[in-house]
Coordinates of N, CA and C in Angstrom, one line a residue:
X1 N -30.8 -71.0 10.9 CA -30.9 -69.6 10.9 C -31.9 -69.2 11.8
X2 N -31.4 -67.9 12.9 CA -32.6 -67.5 13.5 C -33.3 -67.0 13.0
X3 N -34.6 -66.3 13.5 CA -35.2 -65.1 13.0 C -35.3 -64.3 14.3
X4 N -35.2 -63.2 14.5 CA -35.8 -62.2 15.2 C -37.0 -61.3 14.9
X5 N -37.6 -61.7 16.3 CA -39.2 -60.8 16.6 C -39.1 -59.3 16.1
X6 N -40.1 -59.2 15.6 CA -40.3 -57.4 15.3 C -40.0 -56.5 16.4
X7 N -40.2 -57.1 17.6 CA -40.4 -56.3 18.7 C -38.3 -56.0 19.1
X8 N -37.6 -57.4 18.8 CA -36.3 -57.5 19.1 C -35.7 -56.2 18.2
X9 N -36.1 -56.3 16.8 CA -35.9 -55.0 15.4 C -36.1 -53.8 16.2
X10 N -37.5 -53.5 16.4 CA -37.6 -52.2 17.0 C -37.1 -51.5 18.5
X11 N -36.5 -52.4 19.0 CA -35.4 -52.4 20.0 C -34.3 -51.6 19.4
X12 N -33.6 -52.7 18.8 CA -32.5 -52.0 17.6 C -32.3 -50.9 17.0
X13 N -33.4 -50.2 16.8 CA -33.4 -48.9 15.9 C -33.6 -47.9 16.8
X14 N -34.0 -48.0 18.3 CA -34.4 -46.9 19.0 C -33.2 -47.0 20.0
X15 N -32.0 -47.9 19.9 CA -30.7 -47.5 20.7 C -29.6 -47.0 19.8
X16 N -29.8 -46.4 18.2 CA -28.8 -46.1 18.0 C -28.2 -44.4 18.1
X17 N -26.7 -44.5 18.6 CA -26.9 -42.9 18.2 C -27.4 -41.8 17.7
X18 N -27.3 -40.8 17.8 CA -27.6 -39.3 17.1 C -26.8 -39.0 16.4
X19 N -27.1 -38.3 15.2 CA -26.3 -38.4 14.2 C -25.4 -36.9 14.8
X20 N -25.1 -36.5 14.2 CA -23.8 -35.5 14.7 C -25.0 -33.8 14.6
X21 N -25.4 -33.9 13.5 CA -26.9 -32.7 13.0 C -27.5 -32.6 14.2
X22 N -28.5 -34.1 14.8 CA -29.2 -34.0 15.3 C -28.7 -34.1 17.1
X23 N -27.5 -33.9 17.2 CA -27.1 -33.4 18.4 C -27.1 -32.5 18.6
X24 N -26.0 -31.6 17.5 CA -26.0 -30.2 17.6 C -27.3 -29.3 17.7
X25 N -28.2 -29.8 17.3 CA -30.1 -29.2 17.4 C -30.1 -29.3 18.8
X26 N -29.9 -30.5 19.4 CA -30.3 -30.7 21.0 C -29.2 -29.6 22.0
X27 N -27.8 -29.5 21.4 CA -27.4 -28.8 21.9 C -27.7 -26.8 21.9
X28 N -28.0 -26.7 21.0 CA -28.5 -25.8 20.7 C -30.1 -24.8 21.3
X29 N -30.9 -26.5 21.5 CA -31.8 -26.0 22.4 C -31.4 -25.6 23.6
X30 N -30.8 -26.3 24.3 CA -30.2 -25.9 25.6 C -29.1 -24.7 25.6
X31 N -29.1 -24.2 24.9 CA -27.8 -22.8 24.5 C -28.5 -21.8 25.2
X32 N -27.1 -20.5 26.1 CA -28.0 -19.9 26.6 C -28.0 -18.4 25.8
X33 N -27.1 -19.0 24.4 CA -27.2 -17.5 23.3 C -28.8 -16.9 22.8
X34 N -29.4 -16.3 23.1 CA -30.1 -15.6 22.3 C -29.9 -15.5 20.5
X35 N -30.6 -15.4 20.1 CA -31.3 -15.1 18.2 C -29.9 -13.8 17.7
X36 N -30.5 -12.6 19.0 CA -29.8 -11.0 19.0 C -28.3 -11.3 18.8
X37 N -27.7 -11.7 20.2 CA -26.4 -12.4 20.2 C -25.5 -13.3 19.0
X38 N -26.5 -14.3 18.7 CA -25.8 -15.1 17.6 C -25.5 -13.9 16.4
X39 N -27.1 -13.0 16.2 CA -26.7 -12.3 15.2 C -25.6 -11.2 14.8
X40 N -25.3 -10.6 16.1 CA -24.5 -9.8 16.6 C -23.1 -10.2 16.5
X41 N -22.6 -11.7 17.1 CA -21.6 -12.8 16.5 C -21.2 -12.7 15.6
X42 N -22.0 -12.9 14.2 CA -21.9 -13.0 12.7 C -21.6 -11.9 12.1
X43 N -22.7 -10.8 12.6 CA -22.4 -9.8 12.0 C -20.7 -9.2 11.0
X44 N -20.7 -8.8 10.3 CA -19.5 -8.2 9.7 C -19.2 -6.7 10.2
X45 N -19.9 -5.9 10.8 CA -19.8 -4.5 11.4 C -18.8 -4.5 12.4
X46 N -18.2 -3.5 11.9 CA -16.4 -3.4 12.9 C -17.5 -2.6 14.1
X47 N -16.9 -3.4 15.2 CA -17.4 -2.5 16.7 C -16.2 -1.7 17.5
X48 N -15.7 -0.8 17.5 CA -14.7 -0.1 18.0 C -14.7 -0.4 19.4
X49 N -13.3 -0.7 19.7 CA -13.2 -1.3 21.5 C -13.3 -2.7 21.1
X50 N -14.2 -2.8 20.5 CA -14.1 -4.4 21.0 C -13.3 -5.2 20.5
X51 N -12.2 -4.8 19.9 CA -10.9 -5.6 19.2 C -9.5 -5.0 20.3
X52 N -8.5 -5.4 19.3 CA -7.2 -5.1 20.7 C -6.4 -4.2 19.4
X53 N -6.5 -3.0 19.9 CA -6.0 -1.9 18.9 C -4.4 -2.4 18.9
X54 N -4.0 -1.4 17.3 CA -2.6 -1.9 16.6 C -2.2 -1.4 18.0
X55 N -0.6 -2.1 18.2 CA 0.3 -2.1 18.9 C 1.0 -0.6 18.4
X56 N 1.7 -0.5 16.6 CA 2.2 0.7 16.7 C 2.0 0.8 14.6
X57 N 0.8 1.2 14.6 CA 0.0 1.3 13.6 C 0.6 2.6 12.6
X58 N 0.8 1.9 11.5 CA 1.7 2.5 10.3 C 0.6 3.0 9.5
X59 N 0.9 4.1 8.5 CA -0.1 4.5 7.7 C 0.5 5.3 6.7
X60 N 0.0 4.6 5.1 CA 0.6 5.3 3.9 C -0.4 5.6 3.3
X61 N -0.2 6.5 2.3 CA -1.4 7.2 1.1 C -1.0 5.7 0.1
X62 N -2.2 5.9 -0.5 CA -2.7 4.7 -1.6 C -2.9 5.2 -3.0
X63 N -4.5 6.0 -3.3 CA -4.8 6.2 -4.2 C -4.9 5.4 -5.5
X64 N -5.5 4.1 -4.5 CA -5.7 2.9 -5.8 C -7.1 2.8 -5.7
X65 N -7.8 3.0 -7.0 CA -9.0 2.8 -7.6 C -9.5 1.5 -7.4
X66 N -10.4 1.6 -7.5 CA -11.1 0.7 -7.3 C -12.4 0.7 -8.0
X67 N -13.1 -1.2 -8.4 CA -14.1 -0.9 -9.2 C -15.4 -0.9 -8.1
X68 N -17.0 -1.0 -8.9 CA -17.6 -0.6 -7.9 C -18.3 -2.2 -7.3
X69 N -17.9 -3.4 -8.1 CA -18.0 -4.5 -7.9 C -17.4 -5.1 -6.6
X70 N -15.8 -4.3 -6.7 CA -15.0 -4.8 -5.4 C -15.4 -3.9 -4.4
X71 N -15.9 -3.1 -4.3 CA -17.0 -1.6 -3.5 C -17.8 -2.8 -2.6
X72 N -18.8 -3.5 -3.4 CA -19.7 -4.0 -3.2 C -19.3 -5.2 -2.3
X73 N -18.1 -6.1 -2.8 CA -17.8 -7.4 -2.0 C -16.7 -6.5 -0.6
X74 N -16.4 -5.8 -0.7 CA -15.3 -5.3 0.2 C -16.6 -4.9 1.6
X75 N -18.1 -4.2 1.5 CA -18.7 -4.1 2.1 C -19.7 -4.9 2.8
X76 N -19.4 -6.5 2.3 CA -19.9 -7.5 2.5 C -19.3 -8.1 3.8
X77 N -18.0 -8.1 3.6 CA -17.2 -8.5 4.6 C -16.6 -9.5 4.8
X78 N -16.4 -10.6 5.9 CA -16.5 -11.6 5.9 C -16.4 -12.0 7.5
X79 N -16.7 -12.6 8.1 CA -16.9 -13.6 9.8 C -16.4 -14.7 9.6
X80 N -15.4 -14.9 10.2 CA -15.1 -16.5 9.9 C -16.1 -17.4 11.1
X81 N -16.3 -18.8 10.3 CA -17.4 -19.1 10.8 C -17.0 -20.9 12.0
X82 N -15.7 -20.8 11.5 CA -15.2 -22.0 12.1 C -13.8 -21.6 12.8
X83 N -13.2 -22.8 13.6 CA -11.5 -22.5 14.3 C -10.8 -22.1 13.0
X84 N -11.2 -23.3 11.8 CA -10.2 -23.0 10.2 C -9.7 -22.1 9.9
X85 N -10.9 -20.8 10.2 CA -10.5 -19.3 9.5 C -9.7 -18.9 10.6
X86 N -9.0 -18.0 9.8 CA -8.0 -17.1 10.6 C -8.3 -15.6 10.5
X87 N -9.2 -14.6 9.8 CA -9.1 -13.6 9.1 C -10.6 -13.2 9.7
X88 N -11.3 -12.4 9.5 CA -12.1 -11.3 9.8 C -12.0 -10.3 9.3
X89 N -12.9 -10.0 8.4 CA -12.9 -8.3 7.4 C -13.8 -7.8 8.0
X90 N -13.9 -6.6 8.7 CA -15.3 -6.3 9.3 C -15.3 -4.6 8.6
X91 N -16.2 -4.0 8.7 CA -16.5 -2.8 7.8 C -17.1 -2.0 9.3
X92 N -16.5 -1.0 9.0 CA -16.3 0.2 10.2 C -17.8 1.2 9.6
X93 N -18.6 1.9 10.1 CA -19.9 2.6 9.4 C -18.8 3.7 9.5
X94 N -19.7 4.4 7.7 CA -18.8 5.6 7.2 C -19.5 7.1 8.0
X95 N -18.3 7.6 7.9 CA -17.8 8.7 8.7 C -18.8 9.7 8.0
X96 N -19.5 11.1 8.5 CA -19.9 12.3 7.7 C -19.7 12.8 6.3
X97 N -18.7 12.0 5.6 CA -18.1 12.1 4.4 C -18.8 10.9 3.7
X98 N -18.8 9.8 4.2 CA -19.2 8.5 3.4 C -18.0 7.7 3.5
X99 N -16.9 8.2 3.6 CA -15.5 7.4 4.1 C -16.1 6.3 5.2
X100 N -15.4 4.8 4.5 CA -15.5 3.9 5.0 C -14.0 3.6 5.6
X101 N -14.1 2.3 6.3 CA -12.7 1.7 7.1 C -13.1 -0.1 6.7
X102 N -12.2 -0.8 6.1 CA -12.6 -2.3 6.3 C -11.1 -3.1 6.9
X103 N -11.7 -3.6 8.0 CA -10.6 -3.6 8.9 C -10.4 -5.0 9.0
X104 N -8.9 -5.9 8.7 CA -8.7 -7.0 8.4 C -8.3 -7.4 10.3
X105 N -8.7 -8.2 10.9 CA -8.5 -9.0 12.1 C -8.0 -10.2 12.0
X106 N -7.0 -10.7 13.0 CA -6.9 -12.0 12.9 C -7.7 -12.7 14.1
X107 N -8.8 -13.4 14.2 CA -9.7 -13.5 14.5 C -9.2 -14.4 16.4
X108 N -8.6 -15.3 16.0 CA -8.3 -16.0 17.0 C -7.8 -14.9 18.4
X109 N -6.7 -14.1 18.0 CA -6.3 -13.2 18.8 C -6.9 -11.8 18.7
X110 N -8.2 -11.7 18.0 CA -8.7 -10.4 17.8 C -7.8 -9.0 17.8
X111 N -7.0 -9.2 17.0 CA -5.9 -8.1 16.5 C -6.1 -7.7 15.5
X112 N -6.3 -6.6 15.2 CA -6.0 -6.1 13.8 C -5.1 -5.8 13.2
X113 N -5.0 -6.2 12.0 CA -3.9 -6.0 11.4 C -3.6 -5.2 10.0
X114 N -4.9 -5.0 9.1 CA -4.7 -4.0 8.5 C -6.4 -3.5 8.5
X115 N -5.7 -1.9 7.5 CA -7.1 -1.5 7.7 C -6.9 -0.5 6.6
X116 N -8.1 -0.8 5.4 CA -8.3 -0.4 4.1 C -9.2 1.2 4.1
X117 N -8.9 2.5 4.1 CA -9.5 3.4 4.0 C -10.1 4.3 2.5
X118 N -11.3 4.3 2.9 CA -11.8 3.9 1.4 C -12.8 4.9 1.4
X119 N -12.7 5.8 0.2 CA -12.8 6.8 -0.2 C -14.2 6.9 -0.9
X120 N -15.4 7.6 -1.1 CA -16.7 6.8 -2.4 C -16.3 7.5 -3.2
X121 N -17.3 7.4 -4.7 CA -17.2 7.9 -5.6 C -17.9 9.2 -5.2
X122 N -17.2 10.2 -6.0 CA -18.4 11.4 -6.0 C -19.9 11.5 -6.6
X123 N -20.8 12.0 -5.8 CA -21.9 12.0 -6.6 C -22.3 12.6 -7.6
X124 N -21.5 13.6 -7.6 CA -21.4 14.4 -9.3 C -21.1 13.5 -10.6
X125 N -20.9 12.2 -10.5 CA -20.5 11.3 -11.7 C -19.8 12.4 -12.9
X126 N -18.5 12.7 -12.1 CA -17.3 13.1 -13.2 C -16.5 12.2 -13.8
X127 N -16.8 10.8 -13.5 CA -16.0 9.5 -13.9 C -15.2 9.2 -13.4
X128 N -15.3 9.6 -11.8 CA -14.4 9.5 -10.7 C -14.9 7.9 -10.5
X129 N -14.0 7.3 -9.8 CA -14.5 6.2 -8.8 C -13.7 6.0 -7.4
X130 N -14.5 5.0 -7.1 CA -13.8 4.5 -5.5 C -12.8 4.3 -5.5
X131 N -11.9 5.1 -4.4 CA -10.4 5.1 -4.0 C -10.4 4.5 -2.7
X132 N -9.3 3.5 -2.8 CA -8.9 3.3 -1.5 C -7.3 4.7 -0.8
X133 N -7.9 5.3 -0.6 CA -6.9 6.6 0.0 C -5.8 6.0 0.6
X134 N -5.5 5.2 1.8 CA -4.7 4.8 2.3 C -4.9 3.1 3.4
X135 N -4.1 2.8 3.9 CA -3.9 1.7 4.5 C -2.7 1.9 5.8
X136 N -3.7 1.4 6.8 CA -3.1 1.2 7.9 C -2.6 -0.1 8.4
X137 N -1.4 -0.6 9.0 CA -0.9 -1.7 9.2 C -0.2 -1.6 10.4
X138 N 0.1 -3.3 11.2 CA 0.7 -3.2 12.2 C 1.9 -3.1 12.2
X139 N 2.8 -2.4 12.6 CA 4.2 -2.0 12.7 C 4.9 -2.6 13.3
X140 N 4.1 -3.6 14.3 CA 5.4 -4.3 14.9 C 4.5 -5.7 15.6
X141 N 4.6 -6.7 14.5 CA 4.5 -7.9 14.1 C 5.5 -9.1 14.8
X142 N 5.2 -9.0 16.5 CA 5.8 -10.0 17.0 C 6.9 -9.8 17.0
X143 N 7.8 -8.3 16.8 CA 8.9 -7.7 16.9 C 9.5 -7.7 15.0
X144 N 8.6 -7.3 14.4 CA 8.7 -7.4 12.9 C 7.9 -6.7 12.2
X145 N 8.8 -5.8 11.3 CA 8.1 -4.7 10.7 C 8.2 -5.2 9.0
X146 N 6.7 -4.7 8.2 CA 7.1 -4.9 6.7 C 6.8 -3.1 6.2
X147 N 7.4 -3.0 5.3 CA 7.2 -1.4 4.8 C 5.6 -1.8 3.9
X148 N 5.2 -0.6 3.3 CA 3.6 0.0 2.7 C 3.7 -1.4 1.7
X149 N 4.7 -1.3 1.0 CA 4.3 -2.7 0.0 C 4.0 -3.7 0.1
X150 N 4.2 -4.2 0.9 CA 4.2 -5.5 1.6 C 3.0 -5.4 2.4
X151 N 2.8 -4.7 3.4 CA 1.3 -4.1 3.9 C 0.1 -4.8 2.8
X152 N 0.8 -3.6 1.7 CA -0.7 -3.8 0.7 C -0.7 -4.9 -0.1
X153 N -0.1 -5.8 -0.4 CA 0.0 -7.1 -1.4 C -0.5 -8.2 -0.4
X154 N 0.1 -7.9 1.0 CA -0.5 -9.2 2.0 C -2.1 -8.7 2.4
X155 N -2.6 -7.3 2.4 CA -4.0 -6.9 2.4 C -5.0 -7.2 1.0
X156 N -4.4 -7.1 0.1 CA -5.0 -7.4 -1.2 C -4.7 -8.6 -1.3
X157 N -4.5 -9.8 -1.4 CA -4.3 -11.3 -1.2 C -5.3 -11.5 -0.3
X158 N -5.4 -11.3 1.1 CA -6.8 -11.7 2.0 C -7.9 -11.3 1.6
X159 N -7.9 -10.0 0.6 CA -9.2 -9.8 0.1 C -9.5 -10.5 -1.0
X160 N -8.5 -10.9 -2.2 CA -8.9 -11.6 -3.2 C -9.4 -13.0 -2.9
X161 N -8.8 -13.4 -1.6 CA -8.8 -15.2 -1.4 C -10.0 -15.0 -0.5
X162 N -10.6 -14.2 0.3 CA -11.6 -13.8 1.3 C -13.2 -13.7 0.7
X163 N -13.2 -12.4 -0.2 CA -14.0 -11.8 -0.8 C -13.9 -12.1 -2.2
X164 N -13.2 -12.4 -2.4 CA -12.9 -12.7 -4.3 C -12.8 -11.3 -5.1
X165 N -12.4 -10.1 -4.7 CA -12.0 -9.0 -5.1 C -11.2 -9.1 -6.0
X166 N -11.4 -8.5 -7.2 CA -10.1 -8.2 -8.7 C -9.1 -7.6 -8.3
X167 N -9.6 -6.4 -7.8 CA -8.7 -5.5 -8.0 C -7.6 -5.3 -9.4
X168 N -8.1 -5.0 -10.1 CA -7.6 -5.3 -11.7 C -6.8 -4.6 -11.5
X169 N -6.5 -3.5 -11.4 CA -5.3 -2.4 -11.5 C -3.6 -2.8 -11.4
X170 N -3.8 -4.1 -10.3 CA -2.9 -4.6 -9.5 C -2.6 -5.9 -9.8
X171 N -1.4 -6.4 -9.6 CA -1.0 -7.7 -10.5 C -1.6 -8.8 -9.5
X172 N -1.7 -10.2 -10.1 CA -1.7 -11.2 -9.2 C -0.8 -11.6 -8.0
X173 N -0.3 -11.7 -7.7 CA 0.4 -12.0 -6.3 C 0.9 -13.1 -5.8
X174 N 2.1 -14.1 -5.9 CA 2.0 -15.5 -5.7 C 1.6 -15.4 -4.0
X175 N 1.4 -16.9 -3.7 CA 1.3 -16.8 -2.2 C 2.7 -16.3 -1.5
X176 N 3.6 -16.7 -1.8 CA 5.2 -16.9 -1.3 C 5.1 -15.5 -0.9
X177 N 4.7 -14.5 -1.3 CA 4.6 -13.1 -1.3 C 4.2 -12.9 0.1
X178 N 3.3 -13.8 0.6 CA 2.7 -13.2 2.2 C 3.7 -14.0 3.1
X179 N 3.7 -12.3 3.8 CA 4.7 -13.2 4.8 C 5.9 -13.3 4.3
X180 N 6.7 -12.5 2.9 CA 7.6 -12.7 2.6 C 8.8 -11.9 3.6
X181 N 9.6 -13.1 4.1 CA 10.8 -13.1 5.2 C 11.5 -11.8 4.8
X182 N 11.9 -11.7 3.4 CA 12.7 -10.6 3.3 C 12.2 -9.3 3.2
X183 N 11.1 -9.3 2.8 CA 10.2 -8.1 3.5 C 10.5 -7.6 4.5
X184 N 10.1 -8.1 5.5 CA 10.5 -8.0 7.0 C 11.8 -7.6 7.4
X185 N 11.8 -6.6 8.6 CA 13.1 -6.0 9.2 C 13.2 -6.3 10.7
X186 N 13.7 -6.7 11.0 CA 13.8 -6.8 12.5 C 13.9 -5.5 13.1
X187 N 12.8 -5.3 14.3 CA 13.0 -4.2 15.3 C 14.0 -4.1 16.1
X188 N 14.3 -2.7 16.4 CA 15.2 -3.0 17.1 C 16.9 -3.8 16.6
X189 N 16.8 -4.4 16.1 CA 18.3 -4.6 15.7 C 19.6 -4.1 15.7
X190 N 20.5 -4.6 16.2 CA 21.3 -3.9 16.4 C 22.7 -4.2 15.6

């Protein structure tokens, strides 16, 4: 049996790779992103312009309540943080009224594709609450239209699976529902 010198050992230990963590640090150092930038990245704040507006953007009245818990997560937002996600909820700053906008993107192609308009409670506490007033959607889906219901069940599903929103009022929703084929109408058709 051999043995090997200490000095042979400490050889050994100072040629092995970087672990995957400790690369990404080194890469990182060398990044020419700024603190500002990365933050700006993450952010959840819808920036007007800098998305690729609906193609031919549909819009219905709603008038679905809402609690103040899903208020709260719906303002949160969400950034997808890897290639995995597909989705982007970004929150639009409210208008003179307090009217917000939380605008669903599909991230890869920065398109928007729906957009939640959302009403506050009044401050008179008459036992009013948060309304989502209406919903805006893309109208023409790769040459494919879905009418308001289908809009709002495939908008409320990204929020439930996104944000984890109740939305009690409203039933559960299987998945098979998004995206459902027969929803859909062909444009144009002849």
């Amino acid at each position: 049996m051999t043995s090997h010198s200490n000095t042979e050992q400490e050889e050994l230990t100072t040629v092995l790779p970087m672990t995957d963590s400790e690369s990404d640090v080194e890469e990182d150092k060398n990044s020419n992103v700024n603190e500002e930038e990365m933050k700006k990245w993450l952010a959840t704040t819808y920036d007007r312009g800098s998305r690729k507006p609906m193609k031919e953007p549909l819009t219905a009245p709603w008038g679905l309540p809402i609690s103040d818990a899903d208020v709260e997560k719906l303002k949160v937002g969400f950034k997808s943080q890897s290639m995995d996600d597909k989705w982007d909820m970004l929150i639009e700053d409210p208008d003179e009224n307090g009217n917000i906008s939380i605008h669903i993107i599909r991230n890869w192609l920065q398109e928007e594709c729906y957009i939640f308009h959302i009403v506050p409670k009044p401050s008179n506490d008459d036992g009013s609450c948060t309304m989502i007033q209406s919903i805006t959607w893309e109208g023409n889906k790769a040459g494919l239209q879905c009418d308001a219901e289908q809009a709002k069940k495939e908008a409320v599903m990204l929020f439930r699976g996104h944000l984890h929103c109740e939305f009690e009022t409203l039933p559960h929703y299987p998945s098979s529902m998004f995206w459902d084929s027969k929803a859909y109408k062909k444009l144009n058709a002849k």
